[in-house]
Amino acid sequence: MARIKSVADLEKLRTEILARRESERPSITLCSGSACHATGCGPVAAAIEQELKKQGLGDKVDFRRTGCHGFCEQGPIAVIQPEGICYLRVKPEDVPEIVSETIVNGKRVERLLYADPATSEKIAREAEIPFYRHQQRLILGQNREIDPKSLEDYLAVGGFQALSRALFELTPEQVVDEVKRANLRGRGGAGFPTGVKWEFTRRAPGELKYVVVNCDEGDPGAYMDRSLMEGNPYAVIEGLMIGAYAIGASEGYVYVRQEYPLAVSNLEAALAKLEKYGLLGKKILGSGFDFTVRVHRGAGAFICGEETSLIKSLEGLPGEPKPRPPFPAVRGLWNRPTNINNVETWANIPLIINRGAEFFNSIGTEGSKGTKIFSLVGKVNNTGLVEVAMGATLRDIIYKIGGGIPGGKKFKAVQTGGPSGGCIPESLLDTAVDFDELTRAGAMMGSGGMIVMDEDTCLVDLARYFLGFLSDESCGKCTPCREGIRQMLRILTDITRGQGQEDDLERLQELAETTRYASLCALGKTAPNPVLSTLNHFREEYEAHIREKRCPALACRELIAYHIDPEKCRACGACLRQCPAEAIDGGKKRIHVIDQDRCTRCGACLEACPEAFGAVSKLSGQPVPEPLPEEKRCIG
């Protein structure tokens, strides 16, 4: 590939790439995101390459390793084009059959197709699988078409057309205006209008300005930004370049977690190619626009997702927030005007420039436009990355895309917005997902984490878990955050241990509101959300823990006990063999009994007891029945 020095060079190259690609030529794409790496896509890829060569198809079938397809529950995922046949949980030993049957003979391998859990109906085409069918994948969709290390692949799907249009058809002011008219709100959580933020930085005095990609994604269970960066780094960089042109910046940084090695690797490979072919550096595409990008690996502190802390970290200082104003748009990195957006926000920019503000505005709700990517995890059948238009309801996401709750359990709550988000109960499942509606429901959009919980989840214990995370991650700079979170955590821990007091709920409410009001940055201001939302929607659970010393979900270890029903026990010994504490007494034809003093409440006995017997049960808030006298424990 020669250096690209002009728009004509770019379009000529794109034409050549497309001409070399036969649309009807068979191809295999293998999802190679982090989740599929964990489930073995590496050996599957090696098997595909070997099998194509073995069957003499190496030059007749394209094989591409792509970024995350989203359906992480079912990886590794292979899609056969042009038919779009989707094979799930593929193993290396499946590959010869896939090549022989599907590629050569055009037949499907039924056992690798998606099976509807309700009807057992097999679904062959990826686009028809409910998990995909109910999504609108404007940003994430390109992941499945691109080898993230191939510039040719990105050019083939229209890459850098938006940059070309911005540089040669629009002034910087017109680019800012287009983003403002699109009403794009920042996908990092705050939801601030992106175009307005750009305008602040553009108007700030100073010759040297910076643009930054925030890829410090610290929410437990959230991995949208990582997957975008791993799967389509060129789209993020193109968005960054358009932003830099609009704002007047010539230098950019990508702040990415060190724990994201694949994202770092793919990003650095993409940057190296762009520099090599002249799409980064001086006079890009023959214009007067100069731009360079550097990668900074963060150490993984949650607070560095907050932009003033991120700036401190970029400067080589401890990642701590600082009061605003001045805002980073005026005094940011090294006191220069700086614009920071997260990965998903930048990835939306080429779409807006290519298809226009009107198109983007046509999607979503009145106050939240476009699509949003969520990581759907927890007690839901189909976990993975989900992209939907703003305004989709929680019910549609959890049931139509997520496939509902596993094991016939009852839905209890969904937590949105990461550790600082809130829990939404079943009565609000029809809430439209956008920035404003989630806030009104006591939660927030955050970066897009969505954790589903079933009836076995204790909401008091869940709030305790998130407060524990936030207490560890608070930088400790301001007292309201440091001490407020710590005190709320102490009270919650006492409650889950059966040591709660009547006035704890009032003190929790007071601490939460003070912490929210007085903390310096968003971590402290949003940390009370798990407490406030669960107090608001699940107050009866708190009261049961405090007044009855009972955990309604049977989850808090200090408030439960395991009991073997003598009427149901068949003395099979399964529980006795699995008990790690040797707390079960029993024998052949002798009813088993749990020594409550030795029991660690690990639940191994409940899991080991055969379903046909169902002799082991969990109790909470009631005394454990006395064991039978020794002479009555014999069976038969």
XYZ file of C-alpha atoms in Angstrom:
636
model
C 0.000 0.000 0.000
C 1.451 3.359 -1.076
C 1.330 6.502 1.045
C -1.991 8.290 0.827
C -1.353 11.938 0.006
C -4.729 13.159 -1.175
C -8.449 12.424 -1.267
C -7.941 11.089 -4.794
C -5.317 8.648 -3.489
C -7.709 7.540 -0.750
C -10.613 6.915 -3.108
C -8.404 5.192 -5.685
C -7.126 2.846 -3.013
C -10.634 2.165 -1.752
C -11.774 1.340 -5.276
C -8.862 -1.084 -5.741
C -9.589 -2.820 -2.430
C -13.261 -3.274 -3.245
C -12.424 -4.531 -6.740
C -10.213 -7.234 -5.257
C -13.034 -8.413 -3.008
C -15.614 -10.612 -4.649
C -18.922 -10.119 -2.863
C -19.974 -13.739 -3.423
C -16.654 -15.226 -2.384
C -17.083 -17.404 0.722
C -15.560 -16.124 3.914
C -15.267 -17.149 7.536
C -15.159 -14.483 10.226
C -14.174 -15.546 13.694
C -14.915 -13.334 16.702
C -11.614 -12.711 18.438
C -12.522 -10.236 21.167
C -11.285 -10.775 24.705
C -14.265 -12.942 25.690
C -13.762 -15.283 22.722
C -10.044 -15.390 23.444
C -10.954 -16.636 26.902
C -13.167 -19.355 25.444
C -10.597 -20.579 22.928
C -10.823 -18.682 19.638
C -7.040 -18.968 19.216
C -7.008 -22.747 18.637
C -10.156 -22.424 16.494
C -8.401 -19.868 14.263
C -5.389 -22.148 13.890
C -7.685 -25.045 12.989
C -9.490 -22.972 10.339
C -6.232 -21.896 8.681
C -4.951 -25.462 8.728
C -8.184 -26.950 7.375
C -8.533 -24.434 4.536
C -4.983 -25.216 3.496
C -5.547 -28.958 3.830
C -8.630 -28.863 1.608
C -6.929 -26.635 -0.965
C -9.165 -23.641 -0.186
C -6.535 -21.228 1.047
C -6.896 -18.932 -1.965
C -10.621 -19.478 -2.470
C -12.019 -18.676 0.974
C -11.348 -15.525 2.971
C -10.667 -15.909 6.662
C -10.799 -12.924 8.986
C -10.368 -12.611 12.741
C -12.542 -9.734 13.901
C -13.417 -7.780 17.001
C -16.203 -8.633 19.413
C -19.548 -9.663 17.852
C -21.287 -9.026 21.170
C -22.886 -12.399 21.919
C -20.166 -13.219 24.439
C -22.243 -15.895 26.181
C -21.949 -18.087 23.067
C -18.320 -17.638 21.994
C -16.252 -18.494 20.075
C -18.524 -17.363 17.239
C -17.879 -18.067 13.551
C -19.983 -16.532 10.755
C -19.963 -17.936 7.232
C -20.596 -15.365 4.506
C -22.274 -14.532 2.201
C -25.126 -16.560 3.747
C -24.546 -15.145 7.247
C -24.688 -18.555 8.908
C -23.721 -18.236 12.535
C -22.039 -21.030 14.469
C -21.762 -20.752 18.249
C -19.372 -22.231 20.814
C -17.150 -23.524 18.055
C -14.324 -25.880 19.004
C -11.244 -26.810 16.946
C -12.668 -30.296 16.305
C -15.770 -28.693 14.675
C -13.725 -26.951 12.009
C -13.235 -29.803 9.474
C -17.007 -30.348 9.398
C -17.700 -26.620 9.006
C -15.340 -26.391 6.040
C -16.459 -29.656 4.388
C -20.183 -29.287 4.952
C -20.868 -25.558 4.888
C -18.104 -24.097 2.741
C -17.782 -26.951 0.241
C -21.264 -28.523 0.208
C -23.429 -25.606 1.323
C -24.992 -27.589 4.177
C -25.451 -26.438 7.749
C -23.988 -28.028 10.837
C -27.170 -28.120 12.893
C -25.629 -28.755 16.286
C -23.634 -25.497 16.122
C -26.628 -23.298 15.345
C -28.445 -21.145 17.890
C -31.353 -22.959 19.535
C -34.223 -20.899 20.895
C -34.366 -21.814 24.623
C -38.188 -21.702 24.639
C -38.982 -23.631 21.450
C -35.659 -25.390 20.664
C -36.057 -24.028 17.128
C -32.722 -23.793 15.311
C -31.842 -20.403 13.818
C -29.121 -20.334 11.187
C -28.629 -16.718 10.164
C -26.944 -14.352 12.556
C -29.343 -11.503 11.732
C -32.348 -13.650 12.715
C -31.105 -14.633 16.171
C -33.229 -12.668 18.688
C -30.122 -11.381 20.439
C -29.119 -9.566 17.230
C -32.531 -9.064 15.601
C -33.755 -6.606 18.224
C -30.623 -4.452 18.201
C -29.633 -1.463 16.078
C -25.876 -1.899 15.729
C -24.736 1.364 14.106
C -21.452 1.546 16.021
C -20.767 -2.017 17.072
C -21.874 -3.562 13.763
C -18.616 -2.848 11.945
C -16.741 -4.977 14.477
C -17.825 -8.147 12.672
C -16.602 -6.891 9.279
C -13.137 -5.710 10.219
C -9.853 -7.257 11.144
C -8.845 -4.548 13.635
C -5.265 -4.610 12.386
C -6.237 -4.214 8.732
C -6.427 -0.680 7.367
C -7.738 -2.169 4.119
C -10.736 -3.626 5.944
C -11.600 -0.254 7.461
C -11.247 1.517 4.120
C -13.468 -1.131 2.527
C -16.370 -0.201 4.846
C -15.979 3.508 4.095
C -13.294 4.392 6.589
C -11.934 7.967 6.534
C -14.667 9.241 4.224
C -15.949 11.295 7.155
C -12.506 12.758 7.804
C -12.136 13.548 4.126
C -15.502 15.341 4.101
C -14.679 17.265 7.262
C -11.289 18.436 5.967
C -12.350 19.433 2.460
C -16.063 20.229 2.588
C -16.593 21.679 6.050
C -14.979 24.393 8.099
C -14.117 23.564 11.717
C -17.094 25.665 12.809
C -19.387 23.675 10.528
C -18.122 20.389 11.994
C -18.834 21.623 15.523
C -22.243 22.826 14.381
C -23.034 19.430 12.801
C -22.198 17.619 16.038
C -24.255 20.136 18.022
C -27.230 19.699 15.682
C -26.927 15.921 16.046
C -27.467 16.366 19.801
C -24.856 13.749 20.611
C -24.441 13.473 24.384
C -21.261 12.078 25.912
C -21.417 8.307 26.288
C -19.086 8.268 29.288
C -21.914 8.826 31.725
C -22.459 12.535 32.308
C -24.376 12.964 29.073
C -23.073 16.479 28.431
C -23.692 17.685 24.836
C -20.566 16.801 22.866
C -20.778 19.656 20.348
C -21.131 22.241 23.122
C -18.111 20.756 24.873
C -16.114 20.971 21.629
C -17.155 24.574 21.169
C -15.902 25.507 24.647
C -12.479 24.076 23.822
C -12.417 25.593 20.357
C -13.170 29.068 21.733
C -10.713 28.789 24.625
C -7.669 31.018 24.101
C -4.389 29.312 23.279
C -2.574 28.005 20.230
C -1.859 24.534 21.607
C -4.893 22.372 22.403
C -5.355 18.683 23.084
C -7.949 16.024 22.397
C -8.090 12.874 24.507
C -9.794 9.485 24.268
C -10.916 8.235 27.665
C -10.570 4.437 27.573
C -10.281 4.062 31.345
C -13.296 1.849 31.774
C -13.428 0.809 35.415
C -17.024 -0.273 35.982
C -17.317 -3.894 37.127
C -18.968 -5.860 34.338
C -18.662 -3.105 31.712
C -16.508 -3.627 28.627
C -18.100 -1.621 25.819
C -15.173 0.732 25.319
C -12.654 -2.075 25.499
C -14.506 -4.022 22.808
C -14.820 -0.999 20.544
C -11.142 -0.212 20.909
C -10.198 -3.848 20.346
C -12.532 -4.347 17.399
C -12.504 -1.053 15.521
C -9.720 1.267 16.671
C -9.737 3.096 13.314
C -13.274 4.431 13.913
C -12.233 5.856 17.284
C -9.126 7.443 15.800
C -11.074 8.879 12.862
C -13.569 10.429 15.293
C -10.672 11.840 17.314
C -9.093 13.344 14.196
C -12.354 15.008 13.161
C -12.696 16.410 16.670
C -9.124 17.664 16.624
C -9.720 19.430 13.301
C -12.906 21.036 14.617
C -11.366 22.140 17.908
C -8.011 23.221 16.516
C -5.824 20.590 18.155
C -2.786 18.988 16.585
C -2.008 16.479 19.336
C -4.120 13.721 20.790
C -3.816 11.099 23.500
C -5.513 7.793 24.073
C -5.674 6.988 27.784
C -6.216 3.228 27.986
C -6.089 0.775 30.852
C -3.019 -1.383 31.109
C -5.394 -4.298 31.815
C -6.638 -4.055 28.227
C -3.662 -5.610 26.406
C -5.585 -6.551 23.265
C -7.033 -3.052 22.983
C -3.564 -1.544 23.401
C -2.065 -3.939 20.868
C -4.738 -3.295 18.208
C -4.675 0.444 18.837
C -0.907 0.674 18.494
C -0.992 -1.439 15.341
C -3.633 0.866 13.836
C -1.685 4.010 14.720
C 1.497 2.588 13.233
C -0.281 1.853 9.943
C -1.874 5.276 9.796
C 1.511 6.916 10.293
C 3.102 4.637 7.701
C 0.502 5.473 5.059
C 0.373 9.185 5.806
C -3.030 9.339 7.481
C -1.384 10.666 10.641
C 1.369 13.258 10.736
C 1.820 16.320 8.543
C -0.638 17.587 5.905
C -3.083 14.709 6.211
C -4.731 13.902 2.837
C -2.885 16.900 1.393
C -4.724 19.342 3.646
C -3.168 21.767 6.113
C -4.212 19.553 9.028
C -1.386 18.053 11.113
C -2.157 15.539 13.828
C -0.313 13.013 15.983
C -1.600 10.551 18.587
C 0.136 9.022 21.585
C -0.996 6.124 23.743
C -0.848 6.380 27.531
C -1.385 3.234 29.588
C -3.228 3.880 32.830
C -2.636 1.849 35.972
C -6.305 0.973 36.378
C -7.537 3.351 39.077
C -11.305 3.850 38.823
C -11.003 7.539 39.673
C -8.952 8.126 36.498
C -12.134 7.783 34.488
C -13.028 11.229 35.866
C -11.550 13.745 33.449
C -9.599 15.986 35.830
C -8.072 12.878 37.461
C -7.277 11.480 34.022
C -5.474 14.687 33.141
C -3.400 14.488 36.341
C -2.510 10.913 35.523
C -1.525 11.874 31.945
C 0.775 14.499 33.440
C 2.495 11.830 35.499
C 0.869 12.858 38.787
C -1.390 10.866 41.132
C -4.865 10.565 39.646
C -6.875 12.912 41.851
C -9.712 15.242 40.864
C -9.528 18.983 41.191
C -12.262 21.593 41.646
C -13.977 23.056 38.603
C -13.937 25.734 37.244
C -11.604 26.111 35.493
C -12.884 23.304 33.284
C -10.512 21.187 31.182
C -11.875 22.935 28.096
C -10.067 26.060 29.334
C -7.222 24.684 31.486
C -6.687 20.988 31.007
C -3.614 18.967 30.129
C -0.529 20.997 31.075
C -2.908 23.944 31.535
C -3.846 23.908 27.844
C -7.437 23.717 26.538
C -8.323 20.025 26.419
C -11.323 18.068 25.212
C -11.917 14.588 26.606
C -14.553 12.178 25.309
C -14.908 8.488 25.883
C -14.375 5.801 23.234
C -18.013 5.382 22.237
C -18.532 9.128 21.871
C -15.584 9.439 19.479
C -16.764 6.372 17.527
C -20.095 8.115 16.846
C -18.459 11.073 15.113
C -17.710 9.457 11.698
C -21.325 8.262 11.589
C -22.635 11.768 12.210
C -20.370 13.381 9.600
C -21.073 10.671 7.011
C -24.840 10.430 7.447
C -25.635 13.854 8.817
C -27.175 15.323 11.948
C -30.708 14.709 10.673
C -30.108 10.970 10.425
C -28.648 10.842 13.936
C -31.509 12.947 15.268
C -34.031 10.562 13.768
C -32.928 7.870 16.235
C -33.682 7.941 19.941
C -35.806 10.053 22.261
C -36.337 13.778 22.472
C -33.467 14.320 24.896
C -31.156 11.425 23.965
C -30.285 10.771 20.335
C -28.602 7.890 18.539
C -27.846 4.455 19.932
C -26.163 3.288 23.115
C -24.056 0.217 23.768
C -24.691 -1.676 27.005
C -22.891 -4.607 28.532
C -25.755 -6.851 29.568
C -24.579 -9.189 32.324
C -25.780 -10.917 35.462
C -28.815 -13.193 35.813
C -29.920 -13.104 32.192
C -29.829 -15.840 29.570
C -27.979 -13.957 26.822
C -25.116 -11.922 28.167
C -22.973 -9.729 25.959
C -22.753 -6.336 24.289
C -26.034 -4.836 23.196
C -26.554 -1.729 21.052
C -30.053 -0.285 20.949
C -31.662 2.982 19.963
C -32.131 5.354 22.886
C -35.654 4.858 24.161
C -35.696 1.068 24.072
C -37.273 -0.195 27.273
C -35.456 -2.150 29.937
C -38.007 -4.923 29.428
C -37.162 -5.237 25.730
C -33.434 -5.325 26.438
C -33.692 -7.916 29.201
C -36.361 -10.158 27.688
C -36.244 -9.766 23.887
C -32.472 -9.440 23.557
C -31.307 -10.959 26.815
C -33.728 -13.873 26.641
C -35.081 -13.387 30.176
C -34.023 -14.826 33.509
C -32.351 -18.267 33.637
C -33.791 -21.235 35.489
C -37.340 -19.916 35.648
C -36.346 -17.490 38.396
C -38.173 -14.229 38.983
C -36.689 -10.905 37.872
C -35.889 -8.679 40.823
C -33.961 -5.616 39.678
C -31.580 -4.238 37.087
C -28.650 -2.059 38.054
C -27.570 0.482 35.459
C -24.682 2.917 35.437
C -21.875 0.910 37.000
C -21.002 0.831 40.710
C -22.367 4.349 41.164
C -25.616 3.521 39.418
C -28.982 2.660 40.821
C -31.232 -0.396 41.036
C -34.508 -0.337 39.144
C -37.341 -2.641 40.298
C -39.744 -4.729 38.224
C -42.460 -2.074 38.430
C -40.254 0.228 36.313
C -39.216 -2.313 33.687
C -41.008 -0.349 30.984
C -38.762 2.655 31.598
C -37.332 3.968 28.334
C -33.554 3.813 28.444
C -32.145 7.282 27.971
C -30.151 9.735 30.057
C -33.136 11.515 31.584
C -35.509 8.616 32.192
C -32.893 6.524 33.973
C -32.083 9.475 36.233
C -35.763 9.920 37.007
C -35.918 6.222 37.950
C -33.141 6.740 40.497
C -30.394 5.206 38.352
C -28.199 6.655 35.620
C -26.815 5.832 32.197
C -23.172 5.771 33.277
C -20.946 4.272 30.655
C -23.468 1.512 29.924
C -23.138 -1.257 32.497
C -26.384 -3.193 32.984
C -26.500 -5.923 35.634
C -29.637 -8.047 35.904
C -30.566 -9.616 39.250
C -33.011 -12.377 40.086
C -34.901 -13.249 43.270
C -31.785 -14.748 44.865
C -30.000 -11.388 45.015
C -30.077 -9.436 48.271
C -30.295 -5.742 47.428
C -28.825 -4.708 50.783
C -25.831 -6.931 50.180
C -25.563 -5.595 46.619
C -25.418 -2.008 47.897
C -22.760 -3.134 50.390
C -20.734 -4.709 47.555
C -20.741 -1.551 45.423
C -19.958 0.696 48.390
C -17.018 -1.606 49.165
C -15.742 -1.168 45.607
C -16.161 2.609 45.722
C -14.527 2.849 49.144
C -11.475 1.055 47.760
C -11.415 3.241 44.637
C -11.994 6.634 46.299
C -8.779 8.601 46.051
C -9.460 9.989 49.551
C -8.757 13.588 48.629
C -12.048 15.017 49.932
C -13.527 14.129 53.311
C -17.196 13.758 52.283
C -16.322 11.060 49.752
C -13.659 9.300 51.803
C -15.530 9.232 55.128
C -19.085 9.259 53.782
C -18.608 6.111 51.713
C -16.693 4.416 54.501
C -19.430 5.087 57.074
C -22.205 3.956 54.717
C -20.237 0.777 54.056
C -19.864 0.135 57.801
C -23.611 0.484 58.390
C -24.491 -1.738 55.425
C -22.049 -4.395 56.584
C -23.617 -4.391 60.044
C -27.085 -4.759 58.552
C -26.099 -7.738 56.404
C -24.585 -9.371 59.511
C -27.760 -8.992 61.524
C -26.327 -6.155 63.608
C -28.420 -3.332 62.178
C -30.122 -0.763 64.413
C -33.501 0.916 64.044
C -31.997 4.311 63.243
C -29.579 2.968 60.605
C -31.872 3.780 57.704
C -32.191 7.392 58.749
C -28.416 7.682 59.160
C -27.824 6.028 55.771
C -30.149 8.492 54.079
C -28.456 11.434 55.776
C -24.947 10.243 54.944
C -25.900 9.510 51.333
C -27.370 12.939 50.755
C -24.459 14.730 52.419
C -21.887 12.734 50.459
C -23.706 13.444 47.226
C -23.947 17.139 47.951
C -20.465 17.828 49.334
C -18.078 15.556 47.393
C -15.592 17.060 44.986
C -16.008 14.853 41.926
C -18.485 12.517 40.284
C -17.253 9.446 42.160
C -18.372 10.838 45.510
C -21.423 12.595 44.121
C -22.779 9.383 42.585
C -21.518 6.845 45.135
C -24.695 7.114 47.243
C -26.870 5.969 44.312
C -26.786 2.227 45.190
C -27.875 3.084 48.743
C -30.543 5.617 47.836
C -32.074 3.560 45.021
C -32.286 0.372 47.100
C -33.633 2.290 50.082
C -36.256 3.814 47.823
C -37.334 0.680 45.978
C -36.443 -2.153 48.377
C -36.819 -0.627 51.843
C -38.676 -3.670 53.143
C -35.511 -5.735 52.651
C -33.546 -3.376 54.893
C -36.310 -3.540 57.514
C -36.374 -7.359 57.435
C -32.618 -7.476 58.024
C -32.804 -5.016 60.922
C -36.041 -5.979 62.684
C -36.367 -9.694 61.929
C -32.686 -10.539 61.419
C -33.854 -12.120 58.205
C -32.511 -11.946 54.648
C -35.552 -12.327 52.339
C -33.308 -13.374 49.421
C -31.548 -15.974 51.596
C -28.214 -14.538 50.509
C -26.539 -12.913 53.540
C -24.360 -15.629 55.014
C -24.625 -14.481 58.630
C -28.429 -14.529 58.460
C -29.024 -17.943 56.945
C -28.716 -21.551 58.048
C -28.855 -24.863 56.188
C -31.136 -27.625 57.386
C -31.660 -31.244 56.321
C -35.306 -32.272 56.364
C -35.395 -35.698 58.113
C -38.546 -36.627 56.170
C -36.760 -36.156 52.843
C -33.224 -37.325 53.651
C -32.349 -40.695 52.099
C -28.909 -40.939 53.686
C -27.216 -40.974 50.282
C -24.146 -39.224 51.683
C -23.850 -36.712 48.835
C -23.949 -33.692 51.142
C -21.667 -35.300 53.691
C -19.010 -35.975 51.057
C -19.086 -32.382 49.724
C -19.087 -30.537 53.065
C -15.640 -28.865 53.360
C -16.123 -28.152 57.079
C -17.041 -31.739 58.015
C -20.129 -30.283 59.644
C -22.497 -33.076 58.545
C -23.035 -36.183 60.599
C -24.596 -39.237 58.943
C -24.013 -42.686 57.607
C -25.560 -45.565 55.718
C -29.298 -45.684 56.459
C -28.828 -42.863 58.968
C -30.512 -39.491 58.543
C -27.934 -36.736 58.105
C -27.702 -33.757 60.439
C -25.836 -30.438 60.086
C -23.825 -29.223 63.065
C -24.796 -25.521 62.991
C -21.755 -24.489 65.026
C -19.337 -25.977 62.485
C -21.299 -25.053 59.341
C -19.680 -22.256 57.293
C -22.873 -21.740 55.219
C -21.050 -22.310 51.954
C -24.027 -24.030 50.354
C -22.129 -27.110 49.148
C -24.682 -29.404 50.824
C -27.586 -27.737 49.025
C -25.857 -28.085 45.663
C -24.902 -31.714 46.343
C -28.323 -32.919 47.495
C -29.992 -34.790 44.588
C -32.883 -32.838 43.084
C -35.130 -35.894 43.518
C -34.703 -35.690 47.303
C -34.546 -31.914 47.857
C -33.751 -32.527 51.511
C -31.485 -29.514 52.124
C -33.036 -26.088 52.505
C -31.964 -22.583 53.492
C -33.600 -20.833 56.400
C -33.501 -17.221 57.527
C -35.224 -15.376 60.337
C -36.482 -18.562 61.972
C -34.946 -21.108 64.340
C -33.380 -24.227 62.865
C -35.415 -27.292 63.906
C -33.779 -29.452 66.532
C -32.187 -32.628 65.097
C -33.947 -35.915 65.618
C -32.930 -37.981 68.640
C -30.253 -40.512 67.727
C -32.628 -43.467 67.999
C -34.986 -41.957 65.407
C -32.328 -41.315 62.735
C -32.282 -44.847 61.329
C -33.983 -45.361 57.966
C -35.780 -48.602 57.255
